[in-house]
CSV table of C-alpha atoms in Angstrom, one decimal:
chain,number,residue,atom,x,y,z
V,16,MET,CA,13.0,7.0,22.8
V,17,THR,CA,10.3,9.0,20.8
V,18,THR,CA,12.3,12.2,20.9
V,19,ARG,CA,15.6,10.4,19.6
V,20,ILE,CA,13.4,8.7,16.9
V,21,VAL,CA,11.9,12.1,15.8
V,22,GLU,CA,15.3,13.7,15.7
V,23,LEU,CA,16.9,10.9,13.7
V,24,ARG,CA,13.8,10.9,11.3
V,25,GLN,CA,14.3,14.7,10.9
V,26,GLY,CA,17.9,14.2,10.3
V,27,ILE,CA,17.3,11.5,7.6
V,28,LEU,CA,14.7,13.7,5.9
V,29,LYS,CA,16.9,16.8,5.9
V,30,LYS,CA,19.7,14.9,4.3
V,31,ASN,CA,17.3,13.5,1.7
V,32,ASP,CA,16.1,17.0,1.0
V,33,GLU,CA,19.5,18.2,0.4
V,34,LEU,CA,20.4,15.3,-2.0
V,35,ALA,CA,16.9,16.0,-3.7
V,36,ARG,CA,17.8,19.6,-4.1
V,37,GLY,CA,20.9,18.4,-6.0
V,38,LEU,CA,19.1,16.0,-8.1
V,39,ARG,CA,16.6,18.8,-9.2
V,40,GLY,CA,19.3,21.2,-10.3
V,41,ARG,CA,20.9,18.3,-12.3
V,42,TYR,CA,17.5,17.5,-13.8
V,43,THR,CA,16.9,21.2,-14.8
V,44,ALA,CA,20.2,21.5,-16.3
V,45,ALA,CA,19.9,18.5,-18.4
V,46,GLY,CA,16.5,19.6,-19.5
V,47,VAL,CA,14.7,16.3,-18.6
V,48,LEU,CA,11.2,16.4,-17.0
V,49,VAL,CA,11.2,14.0,-14.1
V,50,LEU,CA,8.1,12.3,-12.5
V,51,ASN,CA,7.7,10.4,-9.4
V,52,LEU,CA,4.6,7.9,-9.5
V,53,VAL,CA,3.3,7.0,-6.3
V,54,SER,CA,0.4,4.7,-5.4
V,55,SER,CA,-0.8,1.7,-3.5
V,56,PRO,CA,0.5,-1.8,-4.7
V,57,GLY,CA,-1.7,-3.0,-7.4
V,58,THR,CA,-3.1,0.4,-8.7
V,59,GLY,CA,-1.6,-0.4,-12.1
V,60,LYS,CA,1.4,2.0,-12.0
V,61,THR,CA,3.5,-0.4,-14.1
V,62,ALA,CA,0.8,-0.9,-16.9
V,63,PHE,CA,0.0,2.8,-16.9
V,64,LEU,CA,3.8,3.6,-17.2
V,65,GLU,CA,4.6,0.9,-19.8
V,66,ARG,CA,1.7,2.5,-22.1
V,67,THR,CA,3.0,5.9,-21.4
V,68,LEU,CA,6.6,5.0,-22.4
V,69,ARG,CA,5.4,3.2,-25.3
V,70,GLU,CA,3.5,6.1,-26.7
V,71,LEU,CA,6.1,8.7,-25.9
V,72,LEU,CA,8.7,6.6,-27.9
V,73,ALA,CA,6.1,6.2,-30.8
V,74,ARG,CA,5.9,10.1,-30.7
V,75,GLY,CA,9.9,10.2,-31.1
V,76,PHE,CA,10.6,11.3,-27.4
V,77,ARG,CA,13.3,9.9,-25.4
V,78,ALA,CA,12.0,8.5,-22.1
V,79,ALA,CA,13.5,6.1,-19.4
V,80,ALA,CA,12.3,4.7,-16.1
V,81,LEU,CA,13.8,3.9,-12.7
V,82,VAL,CA,11.6,1.2,-11.0
V,83,GLY,CA,11.6,0.7,-7.3
V,84,ASP,CA,10.7,-2.6,-5.7
V,85,LEU,CA,11.2,-4.4,-2.5
V,86,GLU,CA,12.1,-7.7,-4.3
V,87,THR,CA,12.0,-8.9,-7.9
V,88,ASP,CA,12.6,-7.4,-11.2
V,89,ASN,CA,9.2,-8.1,-12.5
V,90,ASP,CA,8.2,-4.6,-13.1
V,91,ALA,CA,11.4,-3.7,-14.7
V,92,ARG,CA,11.0,-6.6,-17.2
V,93,ARG,CA,7.5,-5.5,-18.0
V,94,LEU,CA,8.5,-2.0,-18.6
V,95,ALA,CA,11.4,-2.9,-20.7
V,96,ALA,CA,9.0,-4.4,-23.2
V,97,SER,CA,8.2,-0.8,-24.1
V,98,GLY,CA,11.6,-0.4,-25.6
V,99,ALA,CA,12.6,2.4,-23.3
V,100,PRO,CA,15.7,2.0,-21.0
V,101,VAL,CA,14.7,0.7,-17.7
V,102,ARG,CA,16.7,0.3,-14.5
V,103,GLN,CA,15.4,-1.7,-11.4
V,104,ILE,CA,16.2,-0.3,-7.9
V,105,ASN,CA,15.8,-3.2,-5.5
V,106,THR,CA,15.3,-1.6,-2.1
V,107,HIS,CA,15.5,-5.0,-0.3
V,108,GLY,CA,12.7,-4.4,2.1
V,109,ILE,CA,12.8,-0.6,2.5
V,110,CYS,CA,9.3,0.9,2.0
V,111,HIS,CA,10.1,3.8,-0.3
V,112,LEU,CA,12.8,5.2,-2.6
V,113,ASP,CA,15.0,8.0,-1.4
V,114,ALA,CA,17.3,10.5,-3.2
V,115,GLU,CA,20.4,8.7,-2.4
V,116,MET,CA,19.1,5.5,-4.3
V,117,ILE,CA,18.1,7.6,-7.4
V,118,ASP,CA,21.6,9.3,-7.2
V,119,ARG,CA,23.4,5.9,-7.3
V,120,HIS,CA,21.3,4.5,-9.8
V,121,LEU,CA,21.5,7.3,-12.1
V,122,ALA,CA,25.4,7.3,-11.8
V,123,GLY,CA,25.9,3.5,-13.0
V,124,TRP,CA,23.2,3.4,-15.7
V,125,GLU,CA,24.9,2.2,-18.7
V,126,GLY,CA,24.1,3.9,-22.0
V,127,VAL,CA,21.8,6.4,-20.3
V,128,GLU,CA,22.6,10.2,-19.6
V,129,LEU,CA,20.2,12.6,-18.2
V,130,GLY,CA,21.0,15.0,-21.0
V,131,GLY,CA,19.9,12.6,-23.5
V,132,LEU,CA,16.4,12.3,-22.1
V,133,ASP,CA,13.1,14.3,-22.5
V,134,TYR,CA,11.5,12.3,-19.6
V,135,LEU,CA,12.5,10.3,-16.7
V,136,PHE,CA,9.8,8.5,-14.7
V,137,ILE,CA,10.5,7.1,-11.5
V,138,GLU,CA,8.1,4.4,-10.3
V,139,ASN,CA,8.0,4.3,-6.5
V,140,VAL,CA,7.5,1.2,-4.3
V,141,GLY,CA,3.9,0.4,-4.0
V,142,ASN,CA,2.9,2.3,-0.8
V,143,LEU,CA,0.7,5.2,-0.2
V,144,VAL,CA,2.4,6.3,3.0
V,145,CYS,CA,6.2,6.4,3.2
V,146,PRO,CA,7.2,7.5,-0.2
V,147,SER,CA,5.2,10.8,0.4
V,148,SER,CA,7.8,11.9,2.8
V,149,TYR,CA,10.8,11.5,0.4
V,150,ASP,CA,11.6,14.2,-2.2
V,151,LEU,CA,13.4,12.6,-5.2
V,152,GLY,CA,13.9,15.9,-6.9
V,153,GLU,CA,11.0,15.3,-9.2
V,154,LYS,CA,9.2,18.2,-11.0
V,155,ILE,CA,5.9,16.3,-11.0
V,156,ARG,CA,4.7,14.0,-8.2
V,157,VAL,CA,1.8,11.8,-9.4
V,158,ALA,CA,-0.5,10.2,-7.2
V,159,LEU,CA,-2.5,7.1,-8.8
V,160,LEU,CA,-5.6,5.6,-7.5
V,161,SER,CA,-7.4,2.8,-9.2
V,162,VAL,CA,-11.2,2.4,-9.5
V,163,THR,CA,-11.0,-0.7,-7.5
V,164,GLU,CA,-9.5,0.9,-4.4
V,165,GLY,CA,-12.4,3.0,-2.8
V,166,GLU,CA,-13.1,6.4,-3.4
V,167,ASP,CA,-12.1,7.7,0.0
V,168,LYS,CA,-8.2,7.0,-0.4
V,169,PRO,CA,-7.4,10.6,-0.8
V,170,LEU,CA,-9.0,11.5,2.5
V,171,LYS,CA,-7.2,8.4,4.1
V,172,TYR,CA,-3.9,9.2,2.7
V,173,PRO,CA,-3.9,13.0,2.7
V,174,THR,CA,-0.1,13.5,2.8
V,175,LEU,CA,0.5,11.9,-0.6
V,176,PHE,CA,-2.5,13.6,-2.5
V,177,ASN,CA,-1.7,16.8,-0.8
V,178,SER,CA,1.9,16.7,-2.0
V,179,ALA,CA,0.8,15.6,-5.8
V,180,ASP,CA,1.1,17.6,-8.6
V,181,ALA,CA,-1.3,15.5,-10.7
V,182,ALA,CA,-3.8,12.6,-9.9
V,183,VAL,CA,-4.2,9.7,-12.2
V,184,ILE,CA,-7.3,7.4,-11.9
V,185,THR,CA,-6.5,4.0,-13.4
V,186,LYS,CA,-8.5,1.0,-14.6
V,187,ILE,CA,-11.5,3.2,-15.9
V,188,ASP,CA,-12.5,0.4,-18.1
V,189,ILE,CA,-13.5,-1.6,-15.0
V,190,ALA,CA,-15.3,1.3,-13.3
V,191,GLU,CA,-18.7,-0.2,-13.7
V,192,PRO,CA,-18.2,-3.8,-12.4
V,193,CYS,CA,-16.3,-2.1,-9.5
V,194,GLY,CA,-19.2,0.1,-8.6
V,195,PHE,CA,-16.7,3.1,-8.8
V,196,ASP,CA,-18.6,6.5,-7.7
V,197,ARG,CA,-16.6,8.9,-10.0
V,198,GLU,CA,-18.3,12.1,-8.6
V,199,LEU,CA,-17.2,11.0,-5.0
V,200,ALA,CA,-13.7,10.3,-6.1
V,201,LEU,CA,-13.2,13.5,-7.9
V,202,ARG,CA,-14.8,15.5,-4.9
V,203,ASN,CA,-12.4,13.7,-2.4
V,204,ILE,CA,-9.2,14.6,-4.6
V,205,ASN,CA,-10.2,18.1,-4.8
V,206,GLU,CA,-11.1,18.3,-1.2
V,207,ILE,CA,-7.4,17.5,-0.2
V,208,ARG,CA,-5.7,19.1,-3.1
V,209,PRO,CA,-8.1,21.7,-4.7
V,210,GLY,CA,-7.5,22.4,-8.5
V,211,ILE,CA,-5.2,19.4,-9.0
V,212,ARG,CA,-5.0,18.1,-12.6
V,213,ILE,CA,-6.9,14.8,-12.8
V,214,PHE,CA,-6.5,12.1,-15.4
V,215,GLU,CA,-9.0,9.3,-15.9
V,216,THR,CA,-7.3,6.6,-17.8
V,217,SER,CA,-7.2,2.9,-18.8
V,218,ALA,CA,-3.8,1.4,-19.8
V,219,LYS,CA,-5.7,-1.3,-21.3
V,220,THR,CA,-8.2,0.6,-23.8
V,221,GLY,CA,-6.1,3.7,-24.0
V,222,VAL,CA,-8.9,6.0,-22.7
V,223,GLY,CA,-7.5,9.2,-21.4
V,224,MET,CA,-4.0,8.7,-22.5
V,225,GLY,CA,-4.1,11.4,-25.1
V,226,GLU,CA,-4.9,14.1,-22.5
V,227,TRP,CA,-2.2,12.7,-20.2
V,228,LEU,CA,0.5,12.8,-22.9
V,229,ALA,CA,-0.5,16.3,-23.9
V,230,TYR,CA,-0.1,17.3,-20.2
V,231,LEU,CA,3.5,15.7,-20.4
V,232,ALA,CA,4.3,17.7,-23.5
V,233,GLU,CA,2.8,20.9,-22.0
V,234,GLU,CA,4.8,20.5,-18.8
V,235,ARG,CA,8.1,19.8,-20.6
V,236,SER,CA,7.6,22.9,-22.7
V,237,LEU,CA,7.1,24.9,-19.6
V,238,ARG,CA,10.5,24.1,-18.4
V,239,GLY,CA,11.7,26.4,-21.1
C,5,MET,CA,24.2,7.1,10.3
C,6,THR,CA,23.2,3.7,8.9
C,7,THR,CA,24.5,1.9,11.9
C,8,ARG,CA,22.5,4.2,14.1
C,9,ILE,CA,19.3,3.6,12.3
C,10,VAL,CA,19.7,-0.1,12.3
C,11,GLU,CA,20.5,-0.2,16.0
C,12,LEU,CA,17.5,2.1,16.7
C,13,ARG,CA,15.3,0.1,14.5
C,14,GLN,CA,16.3,-3.2,16.1
C,15,GLY,CA,15.6,-1.5,19.5
C,16,ILE,CA,12.1,-0.5,18.5
C,17,LEU,CA,11.4,-3.8,17.2
C,18,LYS,CA,12.7,-5.7,20.3
C,19,LYS,CA,10.6,-3.5,22.6
C,20,ASN,CA,7.6,-4.1,20.2
C,21,ASP,CA,8.3,-7.9,20.4
C,22,GLU,CA,8.3,-7.7,24.3
C,23,LEU,CA,5.0,-5.8,24.5
C,24,ALA,CA,3.5,-8.2,21.9
C,25,ARG,CA,4.5,-11.2,24.0
C,26,GLY,CA,2.6,-9.7,26.9
C,27,LEU,CA,-0.5,-8.9,24.7
C,28,ARG,CA,-0.2,-12.6,23.5
C,29,GLY,CA,-0.3,-13.9,27.0
C,30,ARG,CA,-3.4,-11.8,27.9
C,31,TYR,CA,-5.3,-12.9,24.8
C,32,THR,CA,-4.6,-16.5,25.6
C,33,ALA,CA,-5.6,-16.0,29.2
C,34,ALA,CA,-8.8,-14.4,28.2
C,35,GLY,CA,-9.6,-17.0,25.6
C,36,VAL,CA,-10.0,-14.5,22.7
C,37,LEU,CA,-8.7,-15.5,19.2
C,38,VAL,CA,-7.0,-12.4,17.7
C,39,LEU,CA,-6.3,-11.9,14.1
C,40,ASN,CA,-4.3,-9.2,12.4
C,41,LEU,CA,-5.4,-8.1,8.8
C,42,VAL,CA,-2.8,-6.7,6.6
C,43,SER,CA,-3.2,-5.6,3.0
C,44,SER,CA,-2.6,-3.0,0.6
C,45,PRO,CA,-5.0,0.2,0.6
C,46,GLY,CA,-8.0,-0.8,-1.4
C,47,THR,CA,-8.0,-4.5,-1.1
C,48,GLY,CA,-11.3,-4.5,0.6
C,49,LYS,CA,-10.2,-5.3,4.2
C,50,THR,CA,-13.0,-3.2,5.6
C,51,ALA,CA,-15.7,-4.7,3.5
C,52,PHE,CA,-14.4,-8.2,4.2
C,53,LEU,CA,-14.2,-7.6,8.0
C,54,GLU,CA,-17.6,-6.0,8.2
C,55,ARG,CA,-19.2,-9.0,6.6
C,56,THR,CA,-17.2,-11.4,9.0
C,57,LEU,CA,-18.4,-9.4,12.1
C,58,ARG,CA,-21.9,-9.4,10.8
C,59,GLU,CA,-22.0,-13.2,10.2
C,60,LEU,CA,-20.3,-14.0,13.6
C,61,LEU,CA,-22.7,-11.9,15.5
C,62,ALA,CA,-25.6,-13.6,13.7
C,63,ARG,CA,-24.1,-16.9,14.9
C,64,GLY,CA,-24.1,-15.6,18.3
C,65,PHE,CA,-20.3,-15.0,18.7
C,66,ARG,CA,-18.9,-12.1,20.5
C,67,ALA,CA,-16.4,-10.2,18.1
C,68,ALA,CA,-14.9,-6.8,18.1
C,69,ALA,CA,-12.5,-4.9,15.9
C,70,LEU,CA,-9.7,-2.3,16.5
C,71,VAL,CA,-9.1,-0.3,13.2
C,72,GLY,CA,-5.9,1.5,12.3
C,73,ASP,CA,-5.9,4.3,9.9
C,74,LEU,CA,-3.6,7.3,9.2
C,75,GLU,CA,-6.4,9.8,9.2
C,76,THR,CA,-10.2,9.6,9.4
C,77,ASP,CA,-12.6,7.2,11.1
C,78,ASN,CA,-14.3,6.3,7.9
C,79,ASP,CA,-13.5,2.5,8.4
C,80,ALA,CA,-14.5,2.4,12.0
C,81,ARG,CA,-17.9,3.9,11.0
C,82,ARG,CA,-18.4,1.4,8.4
C,83,LEU,CA,-17.5,-1.4,10.7
C,84,ALA,CA,-19.7,-0.2,13.4
C,85,ALA,CA,-22.7,-0.7,11.1
C,86,SER,CA,-22.1,-4.5,11.6
C,87,GLY,CA,-23.2,-4.1,15.3
C,88,ALA,CA,-19.8,-5.1,16.8
C,89,PRO,CA,-18.0,-2.8,19.2
C,90,VAL,CA,-15.3,-1.0,17.0
C,91,ARG,CA,-12.4,1.3,18.1
C,92,GLN,CA,-10.4,3.6,15.8
C,93,ILE,CA,-6.8,3.8,16.2
C,94,ASN,CA,-5.6,7.0,14.5
C,95,THR,CA,-1.9,6.6,13.7
C,96,HIS,CA,-1.6,10.4,12.6
C,97,GLY,CA,0.7,9.5,9.7
C,98,ILE,CA,2.5,6.3,11.1
C,99,CYS,CA,2.5,3.7,8.6
C,100,HIS,CA,1.7,0.7,10.8
C,101,LEU,CA,0.2,-0.4,14.0
C,102,ASP,CA,2.4,-1.4,17.0
C,103,ALA,CA,1.9,-3.4,20.2
C,104,GLU,CA,1.9,-0.4,22.3
C,105,MET,CA,-0.9,1.4,20.3
C,106,ILE,CA,-3.0,-1.9,20.7
C,107,ASP,CA,-2.2,-2.0,24.4
C,108,ARG,CA,-3.3,1.6,24.9
C,109,HIS,CA,-6.6,1.2,22.9
C,110,LEU,CA,-7.5,-1.9,24.5
C,111,ALA,CA,-6.9,-0.3,28.1
C,112,GLY,CA,-9.5,2.6,27.5
C,113,TRP,CA,-12.1,0.7,25.5
C,114,GLU,CA,-15.3,1.3,27.3
C,115,GLY,CA,-17.8,-1.6,27.6
C,116,VAL,CA,-15.3,-4.1,26.0
C,117,GLU,CA,-13.2,-6.6,28.1
C,118,LEU,CA,-11.0,-9.1,26.4
C,119,GLY,CA,-12.5,-11.8,28.5
C,120,GLY,CA,-15.9,-11.0,27.0
C,121,LEU,CA,-14.8,-11.7,23.4
C,122,ASP,CA,-14.8,-14.8,21.2
C,123,TYR,CA,-12.7,-12.9,18.3
C,124,LEU,CA,-11.0,-9.7,18.1
C,125,PHE,CA,-9.9,-8.5,14.8
C,126,ILE,CA,-7.3,-5.9,14.3
C,127,GLU,CA,-7.4,-4.1,10.9
C,128,ASN,CA,-4.0,-2.7,10.2
C,129,VAL,CA,-3.1,0.3,8.3
C,130,GLY,CA,-3.3,-0.3,4.5
C,131,ASN,CA,0.3,-1.0,3.8
C,132,LEU,CA,2.0,-4.1,2.4
C,133,VAL,CA,5.4,-3.3,3.8
C,134,CYS,CA,5.8,-1.8,7.3
C,135,PRO,CA,3.1,-3.6,9.2
C,136,SER,CA,4.8,-6.9,8.5
C,137,SER,CA,7.5,-6.2,11.0
C,138,TYR,CA,5.3,-5.3,13.9
C,139,ASP,CA,3.9,-8.3,15.9
C,140,LEU,CA,0.7,-7.2,17.8
C,141,GLY,CA,0.5,-10.4,19.7
C,142,GLU,CA,-2.1,-11.9,17.2
C,143,LYS,CA,-2.6,-15.7,16.9
C,144,ILE,CA,-3.4,-15.4,13.1
C,145,ARG,CA,-1.8,-12.9,10.8
C,146,VAL,CA,-4.1,-12.6,7.5
C,147,ALA,CA,-2.6,-11.4,4.4
C,148,LEU,CA,-5.3,-10.1,1.9
C,149,LEU,CA,-5.0,-9.7,-1.8
C,150,SER,CA,-7.6,-8.7,-4.2
C,151,VAL,CA,-8.2,-9.9,-7.6
C,152,THR,CA,-7.5,-6.3,-9.0
C,153,GLU,CA,-4.1,-6.2,-7.7
C,154,GLY,CA,-2.0,-8.3,-9.7
C,155,GLU,CA,-1.0,-12.0,-9.1
C,156,ASP,CA,2.7,-11.3,-8.4
C,157,LYS,CA,2.0,-9.4,-5.1
C,158,PRO,CA,3.2,-12.3,-2.9
C,159,LEU,CA,6.5,-12.3,-4.8
C,160,LYS,CA,7.0,-8.6,-4.5
C,161,TYR,CA,6.0,-8.4,-0.8
C,162,PRO,CA,7.4,-11.7,0.5
C,163,THR,CA,7.9,-10.5,4.1
C,164,LEU,CA,4.1,-10.1,4.8
C,165,PHE,CA,3.0,-13.2,3.0
C,166,ASN,CA,5.8,-15.2,4.5
C,167,SER,CA,4.7,-14.2,8.0
C,168,ALA,CA,1.0,-14.9,7.3
C,169,ASP,CA,-1.0,-17.7,8.7
C,170,ALA,CA,-3.8,-17.3,6.1
C,171,ALA,CA,-4.3,-15.6,2.8
C,172,VAL,CA,-7.5,-14.2,1.7
C,173,ILE,CA,-8.2,-13.3,-1.9
C,174,THR,CA,-11.1,-10.7,-2.0
C,175,LYS,CA,-13.5,-9.2,-4.7
C,176,ILE,CA,-13.6,-12.9,-6.4
C,177,ASP,CA,-16.8,-11.5,-7.9
C,178,ILE,CA,-15.1,-9.2,-10.3
C,179,ALA,CA,-12.3,-11.7,-11.1
C,180,GLU,CA,-13.3,-12.0,-14.6
C,181,PRO,CA,-13.5,-8.3,-15.7
C,182,CYS,CA,-10.0,-7.8,-14.0
C,183,GLY,CA,-8.5,-10.6,-15.9
C,184,PHE,CA,-7.4,-12.3,-12.6
C,185,ASP,CA,-5.2,-15.5,-13.3
C,186,ARG,CA,-6.3,-17.7,-10.4
C,187,GLU,CA,-3.9,-20.4,-10.9
C,188,LEU,CA,-0.9,-17.9,-10.9
C,189,ALA,CA,-2.0,-16.2,-7.8
C,190,LEU,CA,-2.4,-19.5,-6.0
C,191,ARG,CA,1.0,-20.7,-7.2
C,192,ASN,CA,2.7,-17.5,-6.2
C,193,ILE,CA,1.1,-17.4,-2.8
C,194,ASN,CA,2.3,-21.1,-2.2
C,195,GLU,CA,5.7,-20.3,-3.5
C,196,ILE,CA,6.3,-17.8,-0.8
C,197,ARG,CA,4.4,-19.7,1.9
C,198,PRO,CA,3.9,-23.2,1.0
C,199,GLY,CA,0.8,-25.0,2.3
C,200,ILE,CA,-0.8,-21.7,3.7
C,201,ARG,CA,-4.6,-21.8,4.0
C,202,ILE,CA,-6.1,-19.7,1.1
C,203,PHE,CA,-9.7,-18.3,1.2
C,204,GLU,CA,-11.3,-17.1,-2.2
C,205,THR,CA,-14.1,-14.7,-1.1
C,206,SER,CA,-16.3,-11.9,-2.0
C,207,ALA,CA,-17.7,-9.6,0.7
C,208,LYS,CA,-20.5,-8.5,-1.9
C,209,THR,CA,-21.8,-11.9,-2.7
C,210,GLY,CA,-20.8,-13.9,0.3
C,211,VAL,CA,-18.9,-16.5,-1.8
C,212,GLY,CA,-16.1,-18.1,0.3
C,213,MET,CA,-17.4,-16.6,3.7
C,214,GLY,CA,-18.7,-20.0,5.0
C,215,GLU,CA,-15.3,-21.6,4.5
C,216,TRP,CA,-13.6,-18.6,6.2
C,217,LEU,CA,-16.1,-18.6,9.1
C,218,ALA,CA,-15.5,-22.4,9.6
C,219,TYR,CA,-11.7,-21.7,9.7
C,220,LEU,CA,-12.3,-19.0,12.4
C,221,ALA,CA,-14.5,-21.5,14.5
C,222,GLU,CA,-11.8,-24.2,14.1
C,223,GLU,CA,-8.9,-22.0,15.1
C,224,ARG,CA,-10.8,-20.8,18.1
C,225,SER,CA,-11.7,-24.3,19.4
C,226,LEU,CA,-8.0,-25.3,18.9
C,227,ARG,CA,-7.2,-22.8,21.6
C,228,GLY,CA,-8.7,-25.1,24.0
């Protein structure tokens, strides 16, 4: 049975990669920078993304978000408070987003065209494992890690951190009561993905958000 | 392809359920209480379990742990500091433990016999989604949730909380800096799983551990 599972899994991933390639082409043609945010549940993806959307809109950028969740539209409602267009992708128990879901939700998104956006953020299902295998056509995969989670997460979930283009440490404002060992966390991230850009942020206080927004602007301009 | 995936998935789960049934019979025959600990990465499963093992050993109980991780044996090494026998299950990228892995690791566990244990803890892979579908033959499934994660986790991951026998809130010592809304968290847990036993704990300060240990003793005595 193992052989059949592996073959089927490879088939699924191959089909996903093909769809993702198509999406990537469409993103490039539309001139929109697409980011895929992956983390454990509770890392603070939604709070971080809400602040990011809010700050981008305040600077005159056009940004939108697709939000994956197993159930509920809590996150979509929170994000919509930023003023950006937000669309929920309810996976009904599936533990990751895939390219087909993105394709389908882009298609029927009233009032939103890829060509009318500067940035599209995809907030993945809270899961450090399964989303790592599914390319969504994004330019930048962002691995988020909070100061509450333990500094060894990059070592324990190497597939995600190894495939990430940027790492965001969240909840820096509570680093001290959590006993967060900053040096160790940075060392572990660098061990798995040497030289990766790392941002130390707090969506609550705004620390580190300036550097993050500068990075977004830079990456967008690099797209030419 | 979807039909084939669903059929294959049902086949895998059915096979797992059969194996789990066999394991459950063996646990009962041996008189060992088996618990399956499931949570997000970073909830503090390992710290909570280490303290549990330490306190059980100090009270003269015989307890051991199987620990699932995608990579590394960090958790097994941390748990072994408790003095209890600990065995690592390295899943090499698989996002959950299954009954076959448990069966295989029980079989070759030097110096440990089920009949010689009062408690066996299984620390699952850090993942709120996939482990929910895999019965490991445990008597008690424990869903852990930390004060850092957001009070809506039970609503967003209903499968886990709905299949859990006990809920443990961890890191109560940092509830205040995290702005944890206790009433809301309790309400959300109860909405998904009415009447479930809930423990509010800190592995750091020991708060709530007495009640948890009393529950373990009680559940064990109920086994007859």
